[in-house]
Amino acid sequence: MKYINKFSSPLGQITMASDGKNLTGLWFDGQKYDRLGLDKDYQEKNLDIFVITKRWLDIYFKGQNPDFKPQIKLYTTDFRKEVYSILEKIPYGQTTTYTKIAQCLSNNKERKKVFARPVGGALGHNPISIIIPCHRVLGKDRSLTGYAGGMERKIKLLELENISINKSK
């Protein structure tokens, strides 16, 4: 059984999903790929993992860096898991680029060269927004690029972390 719960953020309603123990999804309602992978058979319930996630989100939206993370389980491809693992290492208040993530993945000798486009595809399908911080990824020239939750939200999330951005690019 899959479970969901809601969180009202300053940037809009968020739906969280769980397998009963782990956080498996976190989406802004109406975003691109909203609830992708969530079974149609789910129940709304207040689980411990949702209480922990809401506490994390409350701290985050107050402009602070939470010192803990909800337990996450990703139901996705191995490639996307590798991309998300790199995202989780981007420190609060800092950014990286799609190209740098691709270069990091290309350092794996068991794989052919990875390009920025498939990295972008993985980020667009990130099932756990904000906590797996795909909003911290910028274009090669540090330009703002797509965000499944919408560009206005990406800008607000970056500003919340005191990341200076050039909105005119």
Tab-separated table of N, CA and C in Angstrom:
chain	number	residue	atom	x	y	z
A	1	MET	N	0.852	-1.186	0.000
A	1	MET	CA	0.000	0.000	0.000
A	1	MET	C	0.890	1.238	0.000
A	2	LYS	N	0.487	2.225	-0.754
A	2	LYS	CA	1.163	3.527	-0.783
A	2	LYS	C	0.311	4.530	-0.019
A	3	TYR	N	0.983	5.505	0.569
A	3	TYR	CA	0.305	6.508	1.379
A	3	TYR	C	0.712	7.900	0.916
A	4	ILE	N	-0.182	8.857	1.096
A	4	ILE	CA	0.133	10.247	0.806
A	4	ILE	C	-0.264	11.118	1.986
A	5	ASN	N	0.292	12.323	1.978
A	5	ASN	CA	-0.075	13.341	2.948
A	5	ASN	C	0.251	14.674	2.299
A	6	LYS	N	-0.308	15.730	2.812
A	6	LYS	CA	-0.143	17.069	2.230
A	6	LYS	C	0.646	17.980	3.160
A	7	PHE	N	1.284	18.967	2.567
A	7	PHE	CA	1.994	20.006	3.289
A	7	PHE	C	1.744	21.323	2.577
A	8	SER	N	1.344	22.338	3.313
A	8	SER	CA	1.129	23.668	2.738
A	8	SER	C	2.406	24.473	2.883
A	9	SER	N	3.073	24.718	1.765
A	9	SER	CA	4.317	25.481	1.779
A	9	SER	C	4.049	26.908	1.308
A	10	PRO	N	4.991	27.808	1.542
A	10	PRO	CA	4.847	29.172	1.034
A	10	PRO	C	4.828	29.231	-0.500
A	11	LEU	N	5.244	28.156	-1.154
A	11	LEU	CA	5.284	28.116	-2.614
A	11	LEU	C	4.177	27.244	-3.209
A	12	GLY	N	3.243	26.825	-2.385
A	12	GLY	CA	2.125	26.028	-2.868
A	12	GLY	C	2.020	24.699	-2.152
A	13	GLN	N	0.915	24.043	-2.412
A	13	GLN	CA	0.625	22.747	-1.794
A	13	GLN	C	1.621	21.690	-2.279
A	14	ILE	N	2.074	20.863	-1.349
A	14	ILE	CA	3.004	19.770	-1.650
A	14	ILE	C	2.335	18.461	-1.263
A	15	THR	N	2.477	17.464	-2.128
A	15	THR	CA	2.018	16.107	-1.818
A	15	THR	C	3.247	15.244	-1.557
A	16	MET	N	3.205	14.510	-0.441
A	16	MET	CA	4.268	13.575	-0.084
A	16	MET	C	3.731	12.160	-0.252
A	17	ALA	N	4.608	11.229	-0.596
A	17	ALA	CA	4.214	9.825	-0.727
A	17	ALA	C	5.168	8.958	0.089
A	18	SER	N	4.651	7.809	0.515
A	18	SER	CA	5.451	6.882	1.309
A	18	SER	C	5.029	5.445	1.021
A	19	ASP	N	5.974	4.537	1.232
A	19	ASP	CA	5.675	3.107	1.154
A	19	ASP	C	5.277	2.570	2.533
A	20	GLY	N	5.115	3.461	3.481
A	20	GLY	CA	4.765	3.097	4.850
A	20	GLY	C	5.902	3.323	5.820
A	21	LYS	N	7.120	3.357	5.301
A	21	LYS	CA	8.304	3.550	6.132
A	21	LYS	C	9.179	4.694	5.622
A	22	ASN	N	9.330	4.776	4.304
A	22	ASN	CA	10.236	5.733	3.668
A	22	ASN	C	9.464	6.794	2.902
A	23	LEU	N	10.094	7.946	2.729
A	23	LEU	CA	9.562	8.960	1.833
A	23	LEU	C	9.900	8.516	0.410
A	24	THR	N	8.891	8.413	-0.440
A	24	THR	CA	9.109	7.947	-1.812
A	24	THR	C	8.753	8.999	-2.849
A	25	GLY	N	8.128	10.081	-2.417
A	25	GLY	CA	7.773	11.147	-3.344
A	25	GLY	C	7.490	12.441	-2.612
A	26	LEU	N	7.793	13.551	-3.285
A	26	LEU	CA	7.478	14.873	-2.757
A	26	LEU	C	7.385	15.807	-3.958
A	27	TRP	N	6.161	16.248	-4.266
A	27	TRP	CA	5.915	17.060	-5.451
A	27	TRP	C	5.084	18.288	-5.111
A	28	PHE	N	5.353	19.393	-5.813
A	28	PHE	CA	4.428	20.521	-5.782
A	28	PHE	C	3.207	20.095	-6.587
A	29	ASP	N	2.027	20.292	-6.038
A	29	ASP	CA	0.816	19.906	-6.756
A	29	ASP	C	0.752	20.642	-8.093
A	30	GLY	N	0.539	19.881	-9.150
A	30	GLY	CA	0.417	20.448	-10.485
A	30	GLY	C	1.730	20.601	-11.233
A	31	GLN	N	2.850	20.271	-10.608
A	31	GLN	CA	4.129	20.405	-11.306
A	31	GLN	C	4.214	19.381	-12.430
A	32	LYS	N	5.174	19.560	-13.304
A	32	LYS	CA	5.421	18.588	-14.358
A	32	LYS	C	5.803	17.265	-13.688
A	33	TYR	N	5.257	16.186	-14.169
A	33	TYR	CA	5.474	14.838	-13.613
A	33	TYR	C	4.957	14.702	-12.182
A	34	ASP	N	3.961	15.495	-11.837
A	34	ASP	CA	3.337	15.439	-10.511
A	34	ASP	C	2.879	14.013	-10.209
A	35	ARG	N	3.354	13.479	-9.102
A	35	ARG	CA	2.996	12.150	-8.596
A	35	ARG	C	3.353	11.006	-9.552
A	36	LEU	N	4.335	11.242	-10.410
A	36	LEU	CA	4.787	10.199	-11.326
A	36	LEU	C	5.270	8.994	-10.524
A	37	GLY	N	4.782	7.835	-10.852
A	37	GLY	CA	5.171	6.608	-10.174
A	37	GLY	C	4.326	6.264	-8.966
A	38	LEU	N	3.435	7.165	-8.584
A	38	LEU	CA	2.553	6.877	-7.448
A	38	LEU	C	1.404	6.002	-7.920
A	39	ASP	N	1.246	4.864	-7.267
A	39	ASP	CA	0.153	3.961	-7.617
A	39	ASP	C	-1.182	4.671	-7.471
A	40	LYS	N	-2.137	4.264	-8.268
A	40	LYS	CA	-3.485	4.835	-8.166
A	40	LYS	C	-4.166	4.392	-6.870
A	41	ASP	N	-3.696	3.288	-6.318
A	41	ASP	CA	-4.263	2.756	-5.081
A	41	ASP	C	-3.421	3.259	-3.901
A	42	TYR	N	-3.845	4.360	-3.302
A	42	TYR	CA	-3.138	4.897	-2.148
A	42	TYR	C	-4.153	5.402	-1.133
A	43	GLN	N	-3.641	5.625	0.052
A	43	GLN	CA	-4.491	6.067	1.152
A	43	GLN	C	-3.851	7.291	1.798
A	44	GLU	N	-4.659	8.288	2.132
A	44	GLU	CA	-4.132	9.453	2.840
A	44	GLU	C	-4.031	9.094	4.321
A	45	LYS	N	-2.827	9.281	4.874
A	45	LYS	CA	-2.582	8.873	6.243
A	45	LYS	C	-1.462	9.728	6.822
A	46	ASN	N	-1.474	9.936	8.126
A	46	ASN	CA	-0.419	10.688	8.785
A	46	ASN	C	0.574	9.713	9.408
A	47	LEU	N	1.621	9.400	8.682
A	47	LEU	CA	2.656	8.470	9.137
A	47	LEU	C	3.810	9.231	9.784
A	48	ASP	N	4.625	8.516	10.557
A	48	ASP	CA	5.815	9.123	11.175
A	48	ASP	C	6.718	9.771	10.136
A	49	ILE	N	6.897	9.130	8.977
A	49	ILE	CA	7.779	9.681	7.942
A	49	ILE	C	7.244	11.018	7.446
A	50	PHE	N	5.940	11.194	7.421
A	50	PHE	CA	5.371	12.477	7.005
A	50	PHE	C	5.576	13.542	8.078
A	51	VAL	N	5.493	13.156	9.332
A	51	VAL	CA	5.748	14.102	10.433
A	51	VAL	C	7.194	14.589	10.356
A	52	ILE	N	8.127	13.678	10.133
A	52	ILE	CA	9.549	14.021	10.007
A	52	ILE	C	9.770	14.921	8.793
A	53	THR	N	9.141	14.581	7.672
A	53	THR	CA	9.301	15.365	6.446
A	53	THR	C	8.725	16.767	6.623
A	54	LYS	N	7.578	16.877	7.261
A	54	LYS	CA	6.982	18.197	7.508
A	54	LYS	C	7.886	19.041	8.403
A	55	ARG	N	8.510	18.419	9.387
A	55	ARG	CA	9.438	19.148	10.259
A	55	ARG	C	10.627	19.651	9.439
A	56	TRP	N	11.144	18.787	8.539
A	56	TRP	CA	12.242	19.180	7.658
A	56	TRP	C	11.820	20.368	6.792
A	57	LEU	N	10.636	20.287	6.192
A	57	LEU	CA	10.143	21.356	5.324
A	57	LEU	C	9.905	22.652	6.103
A	58	ASP	N	9.375	22.556	7.314
A	58	ASP	CA	9.167	23.750	8.143
A	58	ASP	C	10.494	24.480	8.379
A	59	ILE	N	11.512	23.741	8.734
A	59	ILE	CA	12.843	24.328	8.975
A	59	ILE	C	13.372	24.941	7.688
A	60	TYR	N	13.274	24.193	6.591
A	60	TYR	CA	13.782	24.662	5.300
A	60	TYR	C	13.102	25.960	4.874
A	61	PHE	N	11.786	26.010	4.957
A	61	PHE	CA	11.060	27.193	4.498
A	61	PHE	C	11.208	28.384	5.448
A	62	LYS	N	11.846	28.190	6.595
A	62	LYS	CA	12.209	29.313	7.467
A	62	LYS	C	13.587	29.856	7.075
A	63	GLY	N	14.160	29.308	5.999
A	63	GLY	CA	15.460	29.774	5.521
A	63	GLY	C	16.635	29.161	6.238
A	64	GLN	N	16.413	28.004	6.846
A	64	GLN	CA	17.484	27.322	7.573
A	64	GLN	C	17.794	25.981	6.913
A	65	ASN	N	18.981	25.494	7.180
A	65	ASN	CA	19.408	24.207	6.634
A	65	ASN	C	19.113	23.107	7.662
A	66	PRO	N	18.132	22.246	7.404
A	66	PRO	CA	17.841	21.175	8.362
A	66	PRO	C	19.076	20.285	8.577
A	67	ASP	N	19.294	19.853	9.806
A	67	ASP	CA	20.465	19.023	10.108
A	67	ASP	C	20.124	17.531	10.115
A	68	PHE	N	19.033	17.188	9.476
A	68	PHE	CA	18.619	15.793	9.347
A	68	PHE	C	17.900	15.657	8.015
A	69	LYS	N	17.649	14.431	7.624
A	69	LYS	CA	16.929	14.184	6.380
A	69	LYS	C	15.982	13.010	6.594
A	70	PRO	N	14.766	13.118	6.075
A	70	PRO	CA	13.856	11.971	6.173
A	70	PRO	C	14.441	10.762	5.444
A	71	GLN	N	14.080	9.584	5.893
A	71	GLN	CA	14.529	8.357	5.228
A	71	GLN	C	13.848	8.265	3.870
A	72	ILE	N	14.657	8.131	2.825
A	72	ILE	CA	14.178	8.142	1.439
A	72	ILE	C	14.410	6.787	0.791
A	73	LYS	N	13.474	6.385	-0.045
A	73	LYS	CA	13.664	5.206	-0.899
A	73	LYS	C	13.245	5.617	-2.295
A	74	LEU	N	14.148	5.424	-3.238
A	74	LEU	CA	13.892	5.799	-4.623
A	74	LEU	C	13.502	4.584	-5.445
A	75	TYR	N	12.389	4.679	-6.120
A	75	TYR	CA	11.926	3.643	-7.036
A	75	TYR	C	12.111	4.180	-8.444
A	76	THR	N	13.338	4.040	-8.949
A	76	THR	CA	13.672	4.597	-10.257
A	76	THR	C	14.854	3.819	-10.831
A	77	THR	N	15.382	4.283	-11.955
A	77	THR	CA	16.489	3.588	-12.615
A	77	THR	C	17.798	3.802	-11.854
A	78	ASP	N	18.753	2.926	-12.104
A	78	ASP	CA	20.070	3.060	-11.473
A	78	ASP	C	20.738	4.367	-11.883
A	79	PHE	N	20.601	4.752	-13.165
A	79	PHE	CA	21.205	6.000	-13.623
A	79	PHE	C	20.646	7.182	-12.837
A	80	ARG	N	19.333	7.250	-12.703
A	80	ARG	CA	18.731	8.363	-11.961
A	80	ARG	C	19.144	8.341	-10.498
A	81	LYS	N	19.263	7.154	-9.917
A	81	LYS	CA	19.725	7.072	-8.529
A	81	LYS	C	21.128	7.665	-8.388
A	82	GLU	N	21.994	7.410	-9.374
A	82	GLU	CA	23.344	7.980	-9.340
A	82	GLU	C	23.299	9.495	-9.426
A	83	VAL	N	22.436	10.013	-10.314
A	83	VAL	CA	22.295	11.468	-10.449
A	83	VAL	C	21.801	12.057	-9.132
A	84	TYR	N	20.777	11.457	-8.549
A	84	TYR	CA	20.211	11.980	-7.301
A	84	TYR	C	21.214	11.905	-6.159
A	85	SER	N	22.065	10.895	-6.169
A	85	SER	CA	23.104	10.773	-5.151
A	85	SER	C	24.066	11.961	-5.234
A	86	ILE	N	24.386	12.387	-6.433
A	86	ILE	CA	25.250	13.562	-6.614
A	86	ILE	C	24.522	14.818	-6.144
A	87	LEU	N	23.239	14.927	-6.475
A	87	LEU	CA	22.459	16.097	-6.047
A	87	LEU	C	22.456	16.231	-4.529
A	88	GLU	N	22.325	15.112	-3.845
A	88	GLU	CA	22.258	15.146	-2.379
A	88	GLU	C	23.554	15.651	-1.748
A	89	LYS	N	24.636	15.669	-2.516
A	89	LYS	CA	25.922	16.138	-1.996
A	89	LYS	C	26.143	17.633	-2.241
A	90	ILE	N	25.228	18.286	-2.968
A	90	ILE	CA	25.363	19.727	-3.198
A	90	ILE	C	24.997	20.428	-1.892
A	91	PRO	N	25.936	21.138	-1.291
A	91	PRO	CA	25.646	21.771	-0.003
A	91	PRO	C	24.549	22.837	-0.107
A	92	TYR	N	23.822	22.983	0.962
A	92	TYR	CA	22.817	24.039	1.106
A	92	TYR	C	23.476	25.373	0.774
A	93	GLY	N	22.817	26.178	-0.056
A	93	GLY	CA	23.339	27.491	-0.394
A	93	GLY	C	24.372	27.494	-1.500
A	94	GLN	N	24.592	26.349	-2.146
A	94	GLN	CA	25.555	26.267	-3.242
A	94	GLN	C	24.879	25.641	-4.462
A	95	THR	N	25.518	25.806	-5.609
A	95	THR	CA	24.965	25.267	-6.849
A	95	THR	C	26.019	24.476	-7.603
A	96	THR	N	25.555	23.783	-8.618
A	96	THR	CA	26.433	23.113	-9.570
A	96	THR	C	25.763	23.234	-10.931
A	97	THR	N	26.343	22.582	-11.927
A	97	THR	CA	25.781	22.636	-13.275
A	97	THR	C	25.491	21.216	-13.778
A	98	TYR	N	24.659	21.157	-14.801
A	98	TYR	CA	24.360	19.867	-15.444
A	98	TYR	C	25.651	19.259	-15.978
A	99	THR	N	26.512	20.100	-16.548
A	99	THR	CA	27.770	19.623	-17.128
A	99	THR	C	28.663	19.010	-16.060
A	100	LYS	N	28.748	19.640	-14.890
A	100	LYS	CA	29.592	19.095	-13.821
A	100	LYS	C	29.059	17.754	-13.323
A	101	ILE	N	27.750	17.636	-13.251
A	101	ILE	CA	27.165	16.345	-12.840
A	101	ILE	C	27.486	15.285	-13.887
A	102	ALA	N	27.347	15.636	-15.162
A	102	ALA	CA	27.662	14.693	-16.248
A	102	ALA	C	29.121	14.270	-16.190
A	103	GLN	N	30.021	15.221	-15.928
A	103	GLN	CA	31.451	14.894	-15.816
A	103	GLN	C	31.696	13.946	-14.649
A	104	CYS	N	31.035	14.196	-13.549
A	104	CYS	CA	31.183	13.332	-12.376
A	104	CYS	C	30.735	11.906	-12.712
A	105	LEU	N	29.612	11.786	-13.403
A	105	LEU	CA	29.113	10.463	-13.799
A	105	LEU	C	30.039	9.798	-14.814
A	106	SER	N	30.646	10.590	-15.686
A	106	SER	CA	31.551	10.057	-16.714
A	106	SER	C	32.838	9.513	-16.112
A	107	ASN	N	33.161	9.908	-14.890
A	107	ASN	CA	34.368	9.405	-14.231
A	107	ASN	C	34.248	7.933	-13.868
A	108	ASN	N	33.032	7.394	-13.921
A	108	ASN	CA	32.822	5.965	-13.686
A	108	ASN	C	33.346	5.212	-14.909
A	109	LYS	N	34.410	4.472	-14.738
A	109	LYS	CA	35.075	3.796	-15.861
A	109	LYS	C	34.210	2.718	-16.517
A	110	GLU	N	33.166	2.281	-15.846
A	110	GLU	CA	32.284	1.257	-16.402
A	110	GLU	C	31.230	1.846	-17.336
A	111	ARG	N	31.266	3.145	-17.540
A	111	ARG	CA	30.227	3.806	-18.324
A	111	ARG	C	30.863	4.661	-19.415
A	112	LYS	N	30.139	4.786	-20.511
A	112	LYS	CA	30.562	5.710	-21.555
A	112	LYS	C	30.317	7.127	-21.076
A	113	LYS	N	30.833	8.071	-21.818
A	113	LYS	CA	30.692	9.481	-21.452
A	113	LYS	C	29.215	9.850	-21.299
A	114	VAL	N	28.917	10.590	-20.246
A	114	VAL	CA	27.560	11.056	-19.986
A	114	VAL	C	27.493	12.531	-20.362
A	115	PHE	N	26.413	12.907	-21.018
A	115	PHE	CA	26.218	14.295	-21.426
A	115	PHE	C	25.169	14.959	-20.538
A	116	ALA	N	25.123	16.272	-20.622
A	116	ALA	CA	24.237	17.051	-19.756
A	116	ALA	C	22.757	16.761	-19.999
A	117	ARG	N	22.366	16.451	-21.225
A	117	ARG	CA	20.940	16.258	-21.527
A	117	ARG	C	20.292	15.126	-20.721
A	118	PRO	N	20.893	13.928	-20.642
A	118	PRO	CA	20.267	12.892	-19.811
A	118	PRO	C	20.260	13.252	-18.325
A	119	VAL	N	21.236	14.027	-17.896
A	119	VAL	CA	21.235	14.513	-16.510
A	119	VAL	C	20.008	15.400	-16.311
A	120	GLY	N	19.747	16.289	-17.262
A	120	GLY	CA	18.571	17.149	-17.197
A	120	GLY	C	17.282	16.348	-17.165
A	121	GLY	N	17.233	15.271	-17.943
A	121	GLY	CA	16.052	14.406	-17.923
A	121	GLY	C	15.834	13.772	-16.565
A	122	ALA	N	16.917	13.338	-15.949
A	122	ALA	CA	16.813	12.748	-14.604
A	122	ALA	C	16.331	13.790	-13.600
A	123	LEU	N	16.876	14.994	-13.683
A	123	LEU	CA	16.465	16.051	-12.760
A	123	LEU	C	14.995	16.392	-12.930
A	124	GLY	N	14.526	16.430	-14.166
A	124	GLY	CA	13.124	16.737	-14.427
A	124	GLY	C	12.179	15.717	-13.826
A	125	HIS	N	12.659	14.494	-13.654
A	125	HIS	CA	11.840	13.407	-13.101
A	125	HIS	C	12.141	13.140	-11.625
A	126	ASN	N	12.864	14.043	-10.981
A	126	ASN	CA	13.214	13.887	-9.570
A	126	ASN	C	11.937	13.670	-8.753
A	127	PRO	N	11.793	12.520	-8.094
A	127	PRO	CA	10.565	12.250	-7.361
A	127	PRO	C	10.486	12.914	-5.988
A	128	ILE	N	11.595	13.496	-5.525
A	128	ILE	CA	11.599	14.079	-4.174
A	128	ILE	C	12.184	15.487	-4.255
A	129	SER	N	11.358	16.405	-4.720
A	129	SER	CA	11.775	17.804	-4.871
A	129	SER	C	12.249	18.377	-3.540
A	130	ILE	N	13.074	19.369	-3.647
A	130	ILE	CA	13.621	20.164	-2.541
A	130	ILE	C	14.615	19.351	-1.706
A	131	ILE	N	14.197	18.230	-1.149
A	131	ILE	CA	15.092	17.426	-0.310
A	131	ILE	C	16.222	16.841	-1.156
A	132	ILE	N	15.892	16.350	-2.337
A	132	ILE	CA	16.913	16.025	-3.338
A	132	ILE	C	16.961	17.279	-4.211
A	133	PRO	N	17.957	18.148	-3.991
A	133	PRO	CA	17.896	19.539	-4.439
A	133	PRO	C	18.224	19.797	-5.909
A	134	CYS	N	17.343	19.382	-6.795
A	134	CYS	CA	17.570	19.642	-8.219
A	134	CYS	C	17.470	21.136	-8.543
A	135	HIS	N	16.864	21.917	-7.653
A	135	HIS	CA	16.775	23.368	-7.882
A	135	HIS	C	18.151	24.033	-7.795
A	136	ARG	N	19.147	23.350	-7.263
A	136	ARG	CA	20.499	23.905	-7.128
A	136	ARG	C	21.352	23.697	-8.371
A	137	VAL	N	20.754	23.167	-9.426
A	137	VAL	CA	21.502	22.903	-10.658
A	137	VAL	C	21.183	23.998	-11.675
A	138	LEU	N	22.256	24.591	-12.207
A	138	LEU	CA	22.133	25.687	-13.166
A	138	LEU	C	22.745	25.281	-14.501
A	139	GLY	N	22.520	26.114	-15.508
A	139	GLY	CA	23.145	25.896	-16.809
A	139	GLY	C	24.645	26.125	-16.732
A	140	LYS	N	25.344	25.717	-17.768
A	140	LYS	CA	26.803	25.804	-17.809
A	140	LYS	C	27.302	27.236	-17.551
A	141	ASP	N	26.558	28.226	-18.025
A	141	ASP	CA	26.930	29.629	-17.825
A	141	ASP	C	26.275	30.214	-16.570
A	142	ARG	N	25.841	29.345	-15.663
A	142	ARG	CA	25.144	29.691	-14.417
A	142	ARG	C	23.777	30.320	-14.667
A	143	SER	N	23.230	30.045	-15.834
A	143	SER	CA	21.906	30.565	-16.163
A	143	SER	C	20.834	29.685	-15.527
A	144	LEU	N	19.689	30.292	-15.307
A	144	LEU	CA	18.550	29.532	-14.795
A	144	LEU	C	18.024	28.643	-15.897
A	145	THR	N	17.781	27.412	-15.559
A	145	THR	CA	17.246	26.464	-16.532
A	145	THR	C	15.996	25.832	-15.934
A	146	GLY	N	15.413	24.918	-16.646
A	146	GLY	CA	14.136	24.333	-16.259
A	146	GLY	C	14.072	23.772	-14.851
A	147	TYR	N	12.850	23.710	-14.372
A	147	TYR	CA	12.559	23.110	-13.074
A	147	TYR	C	11.132	22.592	-13.145
A	148	ALA	N	10.937	21.326	-12.843
A	148	ALA	CA	9.609	20.715	-12.970
A	148	ALA	C	8.558	21.438	-12.137
A	149	GLY	N	8.976	22.068	-11.046
A	149	GLY	CA	8.054	22.817	-10.196
A	149	GLY	C	7.766	24.219	-10.697
A	150	GLY	N	8.439	24.625	-11.783
A	150	GLY	CA	8.251	25.956	-12.357
A	150	GLY	C	9.411	26.879	-12.006
A	151	MET	N	9.741	27.759	-12.948
A	151	MET	CA	10.891	28.653	-12.760
A	151	MET	C	10.713	29.599	-11.576
A	152	GLU	N	9.514	30.092	-11.351
A	152	GLU	CA	9.306	30.998	-10.215
A	152	GLU	C	9.635	30.304	-8.900
A	153	ARG	N	9.244	29.042	-8.787
A	153	ARG	CA	9.579	28.298	-7.563
A	153	ARG	C	11.083	28.073	-7.450
A	154	LYS	N	11.721	27.755	-8.567
A	154	LYS	CA	13.169	27.550	-8.534
A	154	LYS	C	13.862	28.814	-8.046
A	155	ILE	N	13.456	29.949	-8.568
A	155	ILE	CA	14.035	31.225	-8.144
A	155	ILE	C	13.820	31.432	-6.646
A	156	LYS	N	12.607	31.189	-6.176
A	156	LYS	CA	12.298	31.381	-4.747
A	156	LYS	C	13.115	30.435	-3.868
A	157	LEU	N	13.279	29.183	-4.297
A	157	LEU	CA	14.073	28.231	-3.519
A	157	LEU	C	15.535	28.669	-3.444
A	158	LEU	N	16.080	29.130	-4.561
A	158	LEU	CA	17.463	29.605	-4.565
A	158	LEU	C	17.613	30.842	-3.685
A	159	GLU	N	16.666	31.761	-3.779
A	159	GLU	CA	16.704	32.963	-2.940
A	159	GLU	C	16.590	32.594	-1.462
A	160	LEU	N	15.768	31.615	-1.148
A	160	LEU	CA	15.603	31.165	0.228
A	160	LEU	C	16.935	30.692	0.811
A	161	GLU	N	17.775	30.114	-0.033
A	161	GLU	CA	19.086	29.628	0.390
A	161	GLU	C	20.172	30.696	0.225
A	162	ASN	N	19.753	31.932	-0.069
A	162	ASN	CA	20.683	33.054	-0.274
A	162	ASN	C	21.668	32.809	-1.400
A	163	ILE	N	21.207	32.163	-2.443
A	163	ILE	CA	22.020	31.939	-3.637
A	163	ILE	C	21.699	33.069	-4.598
A	164	SER	N	22.727	33.856	-4.933
A	164	SER	CA	22.501	34.964	-5.866
A	164	SER	C	22.431	34.420	-7.288
A	165	ILE	N	21.429	34.897	-7.998
A	165	ILE	CA	21.198	34.420	-9.356
A	165	ILE	C	21.004	35.594	-10.284
A	166	ASN	N	21.317	35.366	-11.536
A	166	ASN	CA	21.100	36.381	-12.548
A	166	ASN	C	19.842	35.974	-13.308
A	167	LYS	N	18.747	36.648	-13.039
A	167	LYS	CA	17.465	36.303	-13.652
A	167	LYS	C	17.367	36.722	-15.111
A	168	SER	N	18.305	37.547	-15.585
A	168	SER	CA	18.192	38.066	-16.946
A	168	SER	C	18.772	37.131	-17.990
A	169	LYS	N	19.489	36.105	-17.585
A	169	LYS	CA	20.080	35.177	-18.572
A	169	LYS	C	19.022	34.306	-19.173
